Amino acid sequence: MKWFLMICLTFLAVGVLRSADQTCQSCHQQVQSNCELTCQQCHISTKANNVTSSTDHPVGIANSSQPEWWAEKCQACHAEVINRFRKSLHYTSMGVIDQTRFLFGKNDQLFQTQPDAWQKLKHVKGVKSPSTAGVVDHLLAGKCLSCHFAADRRGDVAGRRHAAGCASCHVELDQKTGKPLHGHRFQKKIADTVCLSCHSGNRVGADYHGFFERDYYYQYQQPFGSRPWFGAFQHHLVKDVHQQAGLQCVDCHQEHVEHARRPRFEGEQPSVRCQDCHGGFNEKPSPNAAKGPVFNSASVAHQSFHQKIRCSACHAQWVFQDYGLHLFLDQSSNYEMWQDYLWQGDGEVTHLLLEELSKPEELRNPAFSSNKLSGQKMLGIWYQAWTFRRWEDPILGRDTQGRISVLRPLYQYFITFVDSLDQVWLDSQKPVRKDGKIGWNWDAYVPHTIGRRGRNCESCHLNAKAVGLGIRQNPSDSVAQQITMPAEPVLPNSRLLNAQEQQQLLKKRALYKYWRTKAFQQNGIKKLMEK
């Protein structure tokens, strides 16, 4: 009798839920799920706080894939996935938070950031003090972490739209309308358009598809009614050879690998190496690797003297080189100075400028932005621009594994802060670390602009810029612009090339001439001359 009652109650409960589901479907007719869960199992809770405009609509959870609902709604089935995800850079953003706070003088050393540090940034409401250390958390919460998985960016500009929580990756949005492309369905395999909603703006990912941001000034925008993508107009450069072959981001950056480790910085430890598919010095391709060109040990470029060089240092066809990042925190209502810089790769900036510039000057409001992690309004918004941008011959240095890698000047900050009374507290100030050094840094990274053939030898050899002497014709010339002189990397074991390494690349030694001739012959020059 007892079991009979329990079975009856179970069927009754299921019937009520199904009936309630049908009630939901009477309004939400376009919503289709790819699981056996009812609407109530995900969207109804005693702790729910999403009130709709309809008075007879129950209080619900708009997005139950956000972290605050994991324990109640997701943990029972997805505990392993959640535990793995908590170790990933997509969850922690430790590299961004840790390095920025260190360079701005907030932290006295690297590696002080904990995996859940981003949670505290949700409580940032304004500027702590008019110093670089005092504005850094406002910068992180109000700008840098707009691409964090917990930031809801559905209302952003085309190319940058994504939901929050697990849905930020697993629910693909139509980038023009902001609506889910596949209805109320989570996607197991993540499309590149989802990755690009964050990995854009001259960051790794955009280069894979050949995107390079144009300068923000209106004269560099594309004419004839074209619209920006990712919140800025784009140059279209050569795409990565793997992208041309049809490989998507997740073909290399696999979920079970990316969610299983706790790195602190991008490129710190690649999940899939070039050698895994193509082989390398004393290495054969993995038996499970996709078919592709195999490492040719007879090639001049593949001799033992290049054994300590990362593959991308030669095979990257172009690299991001954005010099001088100018960040301007403005709390005033002076918008005219930005009217020629509407598209800065930040939808919130664009929306604010378009709205306020359409009003008479006397009706304009002080600038506000949102804390990207909590959605709460904060006084002041961050504008940005660059001194200049390039993609030519790369600059080389040593990465954290001691290998020759491409460096980029991503962290050359100039900080300005103007309050709501038009008082200037910081004016193009370079951040100062707690040890008194300038808070600049050049990081080693892996460009995703790989070509089948490597660049020519002179893109590194006999090249003053490549060895770290700045943009100049030859070592005896004066540097064209001081900010093209690399700053010392801050990550352990990463460094610039030393004087001996520079001289090895700059001198036309007999050994270099011998191998350069062999390379000419190997590339068919001898046969061409014979004809």
Coordinates of C-alpha atoms in Angstrom, one line a residue:
M1 CA 0.0 0.0 0.0
K2 CA 2.9 2.4 0.9
W3 CA 4.7 1.8 -2.4
F4 CA 1.4 2.2 -4.3
L5 CA 0.8 5.6 -2.7
M6 CA 4.4 6.7 -3.5
I7 CA 4.0 5.7 -7.1
C8 CA 0.6 7.5 -7.4
L9 CA 2.2 10.7 -5.9
T10 CA 5.1 10.5 -8.3
F11 CA 2.8 10.2 -11.3
L12 CA 0.7 13.0 -9.9
A13 CA 3.8 15.3 -9.4
V14 CA 5.0 14.5 -13.0
G15 CA 1.5 15.2 -14.3
V16 CA 1.4 18.6 -12.5
L17 CA 4.8 19.5 -13.9
R18 CA 3.8 18.4 -17.4
S19 CA 0.6 20.4 -17.1
A20 CA 2.5 23.4 -15.9
D21 CA 4.9 22.9 -18.8
Q22 CA 1.9 23.1 -21.1
T23 CA 0.9 26.3 -19.5
C24 CA 4.4 27.7 -20.1
Q25 CA 4.2 26.5 -23.7
S26 CA 0.9 28.3 -24.3
C27 CA 2.9 31.6 -24.1
H28 CA 6.4 30.5 -24.9
Q29 CA 5.5 28.7 -28.1
Q30 CA 8.8 29.1 -29.8
V31 CA 10.8 27.6 -26.9
Q32 CA 12.0 24.1 -27.6
S33 CA 14.4 22.2 -25.4
N34 CA 16.8 19.3 -26.1
C35 CA 16.4 17.6 -22.8
E36 CA 13.8 15.8 -20.7
L37 CA 13.6 18.4 -18.0
T38 CA 10.5 20.4 -17.4
C39 CA 10.4 24.2 -17.4
Q40 CA 9.9 24.2 -13.6
Q41 CA 13.0 22.1 -12.9
C42 CA 15.2 24.7 -14.4
H43 CA 13.3 28.0 -14.0
I44 CA 11.4 27.8 -10.7
S45 CA 12.9 28.1 -7.3
T46 CA 12.0 29.4 -3.9
K47 CA 15.0 31.7 -4.2
A48 CA 14.1 32.9 -7.7
N49 CA 14.2 36.6 -8.2
N50 CA 13.2 37.3 -11.8
V51 CA 10.0 39.3 -11.8
T52 CA 8.3 39.8 -15.2
S53 CA 6.0 42.6 -16.3
S54 CA 3.1 40.2 -16.2
T55 CA 1.3 40.2 -12.8
D56 CA 0.2 36.6 -13.0
H57 CA 3.6 35.2 -14.1
P58 CA 5.4 33.3 -11.4
V59 CA 8.7 34.6 -10.1
G60 CA 11.4 32.6 -11.9
I61 CA 15.0 32.2 -12.9
A62 CA 15.8 33.8 -16.2
N63 CA 19.1 32.0 -16.7
S64 CA 19.7 29.0 -14.5
S65 CA 23.1 28.3 -16.0
Q66 CA 24.6 31.2 -14.1
P67 CA 27.0 30.2 -11.2
E68 CA 24.6 31.1 -8.4
W69 CA 22.2 28.4 -9.5
W70 CA 24.7 25.6 -10.1
A71 CA 24.4 24.0 -6.7
E72 CA 20.6 23.8 -6.9
K73 CA 20.0 23.2 -10.6
C74 CA 23.0 21.7 -12.2
Q75 CA 25.3 20.0 -9.7
A76 CA 23.3 16.7 -9.4
C77 CA 23.9 15.8 -13.1
H78 CA 26.9 17.9 -14.1
A79 CA 29.1 17.9 -10.9
E80 CA 32.2 16.6 -12.8
V81 CA 31.9 19.2 -15.6
I82 CA 31.4 22.0 -13.1
N83 CA 34.4 21.0 -11.0
R84 CA 36.5 20.9 -14.1
F85 CA 35.2 24.2 -15.4
R86 CA 36.1 25.9 -12.0
K87 CA 39.8 25.2 -12.9
S88 CA 39.7 26.9 -16.3
L89 CA 40.7 30.3 -17.4
H90 CA 37.2 30.9 -18.7
Y91 CA 36.0 30.6 -15.0
T92 CA 38.9 32.3 -13.1
S93 CA 40.3 34.9 -15.6
M94 CA 43.3 34.8 -13.2
G95 CA 45.8 35.9 -15.8
V96 CA 43.9 39.1 -16.6
I97 CA 43.1 40.0 -13.0
D98 CA 46.4 39.0 -11.6
Q99 CA 48.6 40.7 -14.2
T100 CA 46.6 43.9 -14.4
R101 CA 46.5 44.4 -10.6
F102 CA 50.2 43.7 -10.4
L103 CA 51.1 46.2 -13.2
F104 CA 48.8 48.9 -11.7
G105 CA 50.4 48.6 -8.3
K106 CA 47.4 47.0 -6.6
N107 CA 49.2 43.7 -5.8
D108 CA 52.9 43.7 -4.7
Q109 CA 53.6 40.5 -6.7
L110 CA 52.2 38.1 -9.2
F111 CA 50.2 35.0 -8.4
Q112 CA 48.2 36.5 -5.5
T113 CA 44.9 36.0 -7.3
Q114 CA 42.6 33.2 -6.2
P115 CA 40.3 31.3 -8.6
D116 CA 37.2 33.0 -7.2
A117 CA 38.7 36.6 -7.2
W118 CA 36.3 37.6 -10.0
Q119 CA 33.4 37.1 -7.6
K120 CA 34.6 40.0 -5.4
L121 CA 34.8 42.3 -8.4
K122 CA 31.0 42.0 -8.7
H123 CA 30.8 44.3 -5.7
V124 CA 32.9 47.1 -7.3
K125 CA 30.8 50.3 -7.4
G126 CA 33.3 53.0 -8.1
V127 CA 36.8 54.3 -7.9
K128 CA 38.7 53.7 -4.6
S129 CA 41.2 56.5 -5.0
P130 CA 42.5 58.8 -7.9
S131 CA 45.6 56.6 -8.6
T132 CA 46.3 53.7 -11.0
A133 CA 46.0 51.3 -8.1
G134 CA 42.7 52.9 -7.1
V135 CA 41.0 52.7 -10.5
V136 CA 42.2 49.2 -11.5
D137 CA 39.2 47.3 -10.1
H138 CA 36.8 49.7 -11.8
L139 CA 38.7 48.9 -15.0
L140 CA 38.5 45.2 -14.5
A141 CA 34.8 45.2 -13.6
G142 CA 33.7 47.9 -16.0
K143 CA 35.7 46.9 -19.1
C144 CA 38.2 44.0 -19.1
L145 CA 35.8 41.4 -17.8
S146 CA 33.0 42.2 -20.2
C147 CA 33.9 38.9 -21.9
H148 CA 33.9 36.8 -18.7
F149 CA 31.5 33.9 -18.8
A150 CA 29.4 35.5 -16.0
A151 CA 28.8 38.7 -17.9
D152 CA 25.6 38.9 -19.8
R153 CA 26.3 40.7 -23.2
R154 CA 23.1 39.9 -25.1
G155 CA 22.5 43.6 -25.6
D156 CA 26.0 44.3 -27.0
V157 CA 26.8 45.0 -30.6
A158 CA 26.9 42.5 -33.5
G159 CA 29.6 40.0 -33.2
R160 CA 30.0 40.4 -29.4
R161 CA 26.7 39.1 -28.1
H162 CA 26.6 36.3 -25.6
A163 CA 24.5 35.2 -22.7
A164 CA 25.9 34.6 -19.2
G165 CA 26.8 31.4 -17.4
C166 CA 27.1 28.1 -19.2
A167 CA 24.9 29.6 -21.9
S168 CA 27.7 32.0 -22.8
C169 CA 29.3 29.2 -24.7
H170 CA 26.6 26.6 -25.1
V171 CA 23.8 28.8 -26.4
E172 CA 24.7 30.4 -29.7
L173 CA 23.1 33.8 -30.4
D174 CA 22.2 35.4 -33.7
Q175 CA 24.7 38.2 -33.7
K176 CA 22.3 40.6 -35.4
T177 CA 19.2 40.1 -33.3
G178 CA 20.6 38.7 -30.1
K179 CA 18.2 35.8 -30.1
P180 CA 19.2 32.1 -29.7
L181 CA 20.0 30.6 -33.1
H182 CA 18.9 27.1 -32.0
G183 CA 16.0 27.9 -29.8
H184 CA 16.0 26.8 -26.1
R185 CA 18.8 24.3 -26.8
F186 CA 22.3 23.9 -25.5
Q187 CA 24.9 23.0 -28.1
K188 CA 27.6 20.4 -27.2
K189 CA 30.0 21.5 -30.0
I190 CA 30.7 25.2 -29.7
A191 CA 30.7 27.2 -33.0
D192 CA 33.5 29.7 -33.8
T193 CA 31.0 32.6 -33.8
V194 CA 30.5 31.9 -30.1
C195 CA 34.3 32.0 -29.4
L196 CA 34.6 35.2 -31.4
S197 CA 32.0 37.0 -29.3
C198 CA 34.8 37.2 -26.8
H199 CA 38.0 36.4 -28.6
S200 CA 37.9 39.4 -30.9
G201 CA 39.4 42.9 -30.8
N202 CA 42.9 41.9 -31.8
R203 CA 43.0 39.0 -29.5
V204 CA 43.8 35.4 -30.3
G205 CA 40.8 33.9 -32.1
A206 CA 40.1 37.0 -34.3
D207 CA 43.5 36.5 -36.0
Y208 CA 42.5 32.8 -36.8
H209 CA 39.8 34.3 -39.0
G210 CA 41.9 37.1 -40.4
F211 CA 40.3 40.0 -38.4
F212 CA 42.5 43.0 -37.5
E213 CA 40.8 46.1 -36.0
R214 CA 41.0 49.3 -37.9
D215 CA 42.0 52.4 -36.1
Y216 CA 39.0 53.9 -34.2
Y217 CA 39.1 57.4 -35.8
Y218 CA 36.2 57.8 -38.2
Q219 CA 38.4 58.4 -41.2
Y220 CA 39.7 54.8 -40.9
Q221 CA 36.2 53.3 -41.0
Q222 CA 34.8 51.5 -44.0
P223 CA 32.6 53.7 -46.3
F224 CA 29.4 53.0 -48.3
G225 CA 27.1 52.0 -45.5
S226 CA 29.1 49.1 -44.1
R227 CA 28.6 48.2 -40.5
P228 CA 31.2 47.3 -37.9
W229 CA 31.6 43.8 -36.5
F230 CA 32.8 43.2 -32.9
G231 CA 32.1 46.9 -32.3
A232 CA 34.8 48.1 -34.6
F233 CA 35.6 48.1 -38.3
Q234 CA 38.0 45.3 -39.4
H235 CA 40.8 44.8 -41.8
H236 CA 40.5 41.3 -43.4
L237 CA 44.0 39.7 -43.5
V238 CA 45.1 36.2 -44.4
K239 CA 43.3 33.5 -42.4
D240 CA 45.1 30.7 -40.5
V241 CA 45.7 27.7 -42.7
H242 CA 43.8 25.4 -40.3
Q243 CA 40.8 27.7 -40.5
Q244 CA 41.0 27.5 -44.3
A245 CA 41.0 23.7 -44.0
G246 CA 37.8 23.8 -42.0
L247 CA 39.0 23.3 -38.4
Q248 CA 37.1 25.1 -35.7
C249 CA 38.5 26.4 -32.4
V250 CA 37.2 23.4 -30.4
D251 CA 38.9 21.0 -32.7
C252 CA 42.1 21.9 -30.9
H253 CA 40.8 23.6 -27.7
Q254 CA 38.8 20.6 -26.5
E255 CA 36.5 21.0 -23.6
H256 CA 37.7 18.0 -21.6
V257 CA 41.3 19.5 -21.7
E258 CA 40.5 23.1 -21.3
H259 CA 38.3 22.5 -18.2
A260 CA 40.7 20.1 -16.5
R261 CA 43.7 22.3 -15.6
R262 CA 44.3 25.6 -13.8
P263 CA 46.5 27.8 -15.9
R264 CA 47.0 31.5 -15.0
F265 CA 47.9 33.0 -18.4
E266 CA 47.0 32.4 -22.0
G267 CA 49.6 30.3 -23.9
E268 CA 51.1 29.2 -20.6
Q269 CA 50.6 25.5 -21.5
P270 CA 48.9 24.8 -24.9
S271 CA 46.3 22.0 -24.7
V272 CA 47.3 20.8 -28.2
R273 CA 50.7 21.2 -29.6
C274 CA 51.7 21.5 -33.3
Q275 CA 53.8 18.3 -32.8
D276 CA 50.8 16.3 -31.8
C277 CA 49.5 16.5 -35.4
H278 CA 52.6 17.3 -37.5
G279 CA 55.4 15.7 -35.5
G280 CA 58.6 17.7 -34.8
F281 CA 62.2 17.4 -33.7
N282 CA 62.5 13.7 -32.5
E283 CA 58.7 13.5 -32.3
K284 CA 56.2 11.6 -34.5
P285 CA 52.6 12.7 -35.0
S286 CA 50.1 11.1 -32.7
P287 CA 48.4 8.0 -34.1
N288 CA 45.0 9.8 -33.6
A289 CA 46.1 13.0 -35.3
A290 CA 44.2 14.4 -38.3
K291 CA 46.0 14.0 -41.6
G292 CA 48.2 16.9 -42.6
P293 CA 51.7 17.9 -43.6
V294 CA 54.4 16.0 -41.6
F295 CA 57.5 17.7 -40.1
N296 CA 60.2 17.6 -42.8
S297 CA 63.6 17.1 -41.1
A298 CA 65.4 17.8 -44.4
S299 CA 64.1 21.4 -44.5
V300 CA 66.7 24.1 -43.7
A301 CA 64.2 25.7 -41.3
H302 CA 63.9 22.3 -39.4
Q303 CA 67.6 21.9 -38.5
S304 CA 68.7 21.5 -34.9
F305 CA 69.7 25.2 -34.5
H306 CA 65.9 26.0 -34.6
Q307 CA 65.0 23.3 -32.1
K308 CA 64.2 25.8 -29.3
I309 CA 62.0 27.9 -31.5
R310 CA 58.2 27.6 -31.2
C311 CA 56.6 26.6 -34.5
S312 CA 54.4 29.8 -34.6
A313 CA 57.5 32.0 -34.4
C314 CA 58.2 31.1 -38.0
H315 CA 54.9 30.0 -39.4
A316 CA 52.8 33.0 -38.2
Q317 CA 52.1 35.0 -41.3
W318 CA 51.3 38.1 -39.3
V319 CA 51.0 39.1 -35.6
F320 CA 49.1 41.6 -33.5
Q321 CA 51.2 44.6 -32.5
D322 CA 49.1 47.2 -30.8
Y323 CA 51.4 49.9 -29.3
G324 CA 50.4 52.2 -26.5
L325 CA 47.0 51.4 -24.9
H326 CA 45.4 54.7 -23.8
L327 CA 42.6 54.1 -21.3
F328 CA 40.5 57.2 -20.3
L329 CA 38.1 56.9 -17.4
D330 CA 35.6 59.8 -17.8
Q331 CA 32.9 60.6 -15.3
S332 CA 31.9 63.9 -17.0
S333 CA 29.3 64.7 -19.6
N334 CA 31.8 65.9 -22.2
Y335 CA 31.0 63.7 -25.1
E336 CA 32.0 65.9 -28.1
M337 CA 35.7 64.8 -27.8
W338 CA 34.6 61.2 -28.6
Q339 CA 32.1 61.8 -31.4
D340 CA 34.8 60.8 -34.0
Y341 CA 35.5 57.6 -32.0
L342 CA 32.1 55.9 -31.8
W343 CA 33.3 52.4 -32.6
Q344 CA 35.9 51.4 -30.1
G345 CA 35.2 47.6 -29.9
D346 CA 32.9 48.2 -26.9
G347 CA 29.1 48.2 -27.4
E348 CA 28.4 50.0 -24.1
V349 CA 30.6 52.9 -25.2
T350 CA 28.9 53.1 -28.6
H351 CA 25.4 53.1 -27.1
L352 CA 26.3 55.8 -24.6
L353 CA 27.8 58.1 -27.1
L354 CA 25.0 57.7 -29.6
E355 CA 22.4 58.3 -26.9
E356 CA 24.1 61.3 -25.2
L357 CA 25.3 63.1 -28.4
S358 CA 21.7 63.1 -29.7
K359 CA 20.6 65.3 -26.7
P360 CA 21.1 69.0 -26.3
E361 CA 24.3 69.7 -24.3
E362 CA 22.4 71.0 -21.2
L363 CA 20.4 67.7 -21.0
R364 CA 23.3 65.3 -21.1
N365 CA 24.0 63.0 -18.2
P366 CA 27.4 62.2 -16.6
A367 CA 28.9 59.0 -18.0
F368 CA 27.9 55.8 -16.4
S369 CA 28.8 52.2 -17.2
S370 CA 27.8 48.8 -15.9
N371 CA 29.7 46.5 -13.7
K372 CA 29.9 43.7 -16.2
L373 CA 29.7 40.9 -13.6
S374 CA 26.8 42.3 -11.5
G375 CA 25.0 44.6 -14.0
Q376 CA 25.0 47.4 -11.5
K377 CA 25.6 51.0 -12.7
M378 CA 29.0 52.6 -11.9
L379 CA 29.9 56.3 -12.4
G380 CA 32.3 56.7 -15.3
I381 CA 33.0 54.8 -18.5
W382 CA 36.3 53.7 -20.0
Y383 CA 37.2 54.9 -23.5
Q384 CA 40.2 53.5 -25.3
A385 CA 42.6 54.1 -28.2
W386 CA 46.0 53.1 -29.4
T387 CA 49.1 55.1 -30.2
F388 CA 49.4 53.0 -33.4
R389 CA 48.8 49.5 -34.6
R390 CA 50.9 47.2 -36.8
W391 CA 51.0 43.6 -38.0
E392 CA 54.4 43.4 -39.7
D393 CA 57.5 41.3 -38.7
P394 CA 57.2 40.0 -35.2
I395 CA 59.3 40.7 -32.1
L396 CA 61.0 37.7 -30.6
G397 CA 61.7 36.7 -27.0
R398 CA 61.7 33.7 -24.6
D399 CA 58.4 32.3 -23.3
T400 CA 57.9 30.7 -19.9
Q401 CA 59.2 27.4 -21.3
G402 CA 62.4 29.1 -22.5
R403 CA 61.5 28.7 -26.2
I404 CA 61.8 31.5 -28.8
S405 CA 58.3 32.9 -29.2
V406 CA 56.5 35.9 -30.6
L407 CA 56.1 38.8 -28.1
R408 CA 53.4 41.5 -28.3
P409 CA 53.0 44.9 -26.6
L410 CA 49.6 44.3 -25.2
Y411 CA 50.2 46.0 -21.8
Q412 CA 51.6 49.5 -22.5
Y413 CA 49.1 51.5 -20.5
F414 CA 48.5 55.3 -20.4
I415 CA 45.8 56.0 -17.9
T416 CA 43.7 59.2 -17.7
F417 CA 41.0 59.9 -15.1
V418 CA 38.6 62.8 -15.2
D419 CA 35.9 63.1 -12.5
S420 CA 32.3 64.4 -12.8
L421 CA 33.5 67.9 -12.0
D422 CA 36.0 67.9 -14.9
Q423 CA 38.9 67.6 -12.5
V424 CA 41.9 65.7 -14.0
W425 CA 43.4 63.3 -11.5
L426 CA 45.5 61.2 -13.9
D427 CA 46.8 62.5 -17.3
S428 CA 48.2 59.8 -19.6
Q429 CA 50.0 58.3 -16.6
K430 CA 52.0 55.1 -16.9
P431 CA 51.0 52.7 -14.1
V432 CA 53.7 52.2 -11.4
R433 CA 54.2 48.8 -9.8
K434 CA 54.7 48.5 -6.0
D435 CA 58.4 47.8 -6.6
G436 CA 58.6 51.2 -8.4
K437 CA 59.0 49.9 -11.9
I438 CA 56.8 51.1 -14.8
G439 CA 53.7 48.8 -15.1
W440 CA 54.3 47.7 -18.7
N441 CA 54.7 44.2 -20.0
W442 CA 55.3 42.3 -23.2
D443 CA 53.8 38.8 -23.2
A444 CA 54.8 35.8 -25.3
Y445 CA 51.9 34.4 -27.2
V446 CA 51.0 32.0 -30.0
P447 CA 49.6 33.8 -33.1
H448 CA 46.8 31.9 -34.8
T449 CA 47.8 33.0 -38.3
I450 CA 49.7 29.9 -39.3
G451 CA 50.8 29.4 -42.9
R452 CA 51.9 26.1 -44.5
R453 CA 55.3 27.7 -45.2
G454 CA 57.3 29.7 -42.7
R455 CA 58.1 33.4 -43.3
N456 CA 61.4 34.3 -45.0
C457 CA 64.6 34.2 -43.0
E458 CA 65.0 38.0 -43.0
S459 CA 61.8 38.5 -41.0
C460 CA 64.0 37.4 -38.0
H461 CA 67.6 37.4 -39.1
L462 CA 69.3 40.8 -39.8
N463 CA 66.1 42.5 -38.5
A464 CA 66.6 45.0 -35.7
K465 CA 62.9 45.1 -34.8
A466 CA 62.6 41.3 -34.5
V467 CA 65.5 41.0 -32.0
G468 CA 64.0 43.7 -29.8
L469 CA 65.6 46.9 -30.8
G470 CA 62.4 48.7 -31.8
I471 CA 61.2 49.8 -35.2
R472 CA 64.3 51.1 -37.0
Q473 CA 66.0 50.3 -40.4
N474 CA 69.2 48.9 -38.8
P475 CA 70.8 48.7 -35.3
S476 CA 72.8 51.9 -35.9
D477 CA 69.7 54.0 -36.5
S478 CA 67.7 55.8 -33.8
V479 CA 64.5 54.0 -32.8
A480 CA 61.5 55.4 -34.7
Q481 CA 59.2 55.4 -31.6
Q482 CA 60.3 54.6 -28.0
I483 CA 57.3 52.5 -27.2
T484 CA 58.4 50.0 -29.9
M485 CA 61.3 49.1 -27.5
P486 CA 60.0 46.0 -25.7
A487 CA 59.5 46.1 -22.0
E488 CA 60.8 43.1 -20.0
P489 CA 58.1 40.3 -19.6
V490 CA 57.0 39.8 -16.1
L491 CA 56.1 36.1 -16.2
P492 CA 58.7 33.7 -14.7
N493 CA 61.4 32.5 -17.1
S494 CA 60.0 34.7 -19.9
R495 CA 62.4 37.4 -21.1
L496 CA 63.7 39.5 -24.0
L497 CA 66.6 38.2 -26.1
N498 CA 69.9 39.0 -24.5
A499 CA 72.8 40.8 -26.3
Q500 CA 74.4 37.5 -27.4
E501 CA 71.2 36.2 -28.9
Q502 CA 70.6 39.5 -30.7
Q503 CA 74.0 39.5 -32.2
Q504 CA 73.6 35.9 -33.4
L505 CA 70.6 37.1 -35.4
L506 CA 72.0 40.4 -36.6
K507 CA 75.4 39.2 -37.9
K508 CA 75.9 37.7 -41.4
R509 CA 78.1 34.9 -40.2
A510 CA 79.5 32.3 -42.6
L511 CA 77.2 29.7 -41.1
Y512 CA 74.2 31.9 -41.8
K513 CA 75.3 32.5 -45.4
Y514 CA 75.7 28.8 -45.9
W515 CA 72.2 27.8 -44.7
R516 CA 70.6 30.9 -46.3
T517 CA 72.0 29.7 -49.7
K518 CA 70.7 26.2 -49.0
A519 CA 67.3 27.7 -48.3
F520 CA 67.3 29.5 -51.6
Q521 CA 68.2 26.3 -53.4
Q522 CA 65.6 24.3 -51.5
N523 CA 62.9 26.8 -52.4
G524 CA 63.6 26.4 -56.1
I525 CA 65.7 29.6 -56.7
K526 CA 68.5 27.6 -58.4
K527 CA 66.2 26.0 -60.9
L528 CA 64.6 29.3 -61.6
M529 CA 68.0 30.9 -62.3
E530 CA 68.9 28.0 -64.6
K531 CA 65.9 28.7 -66.7

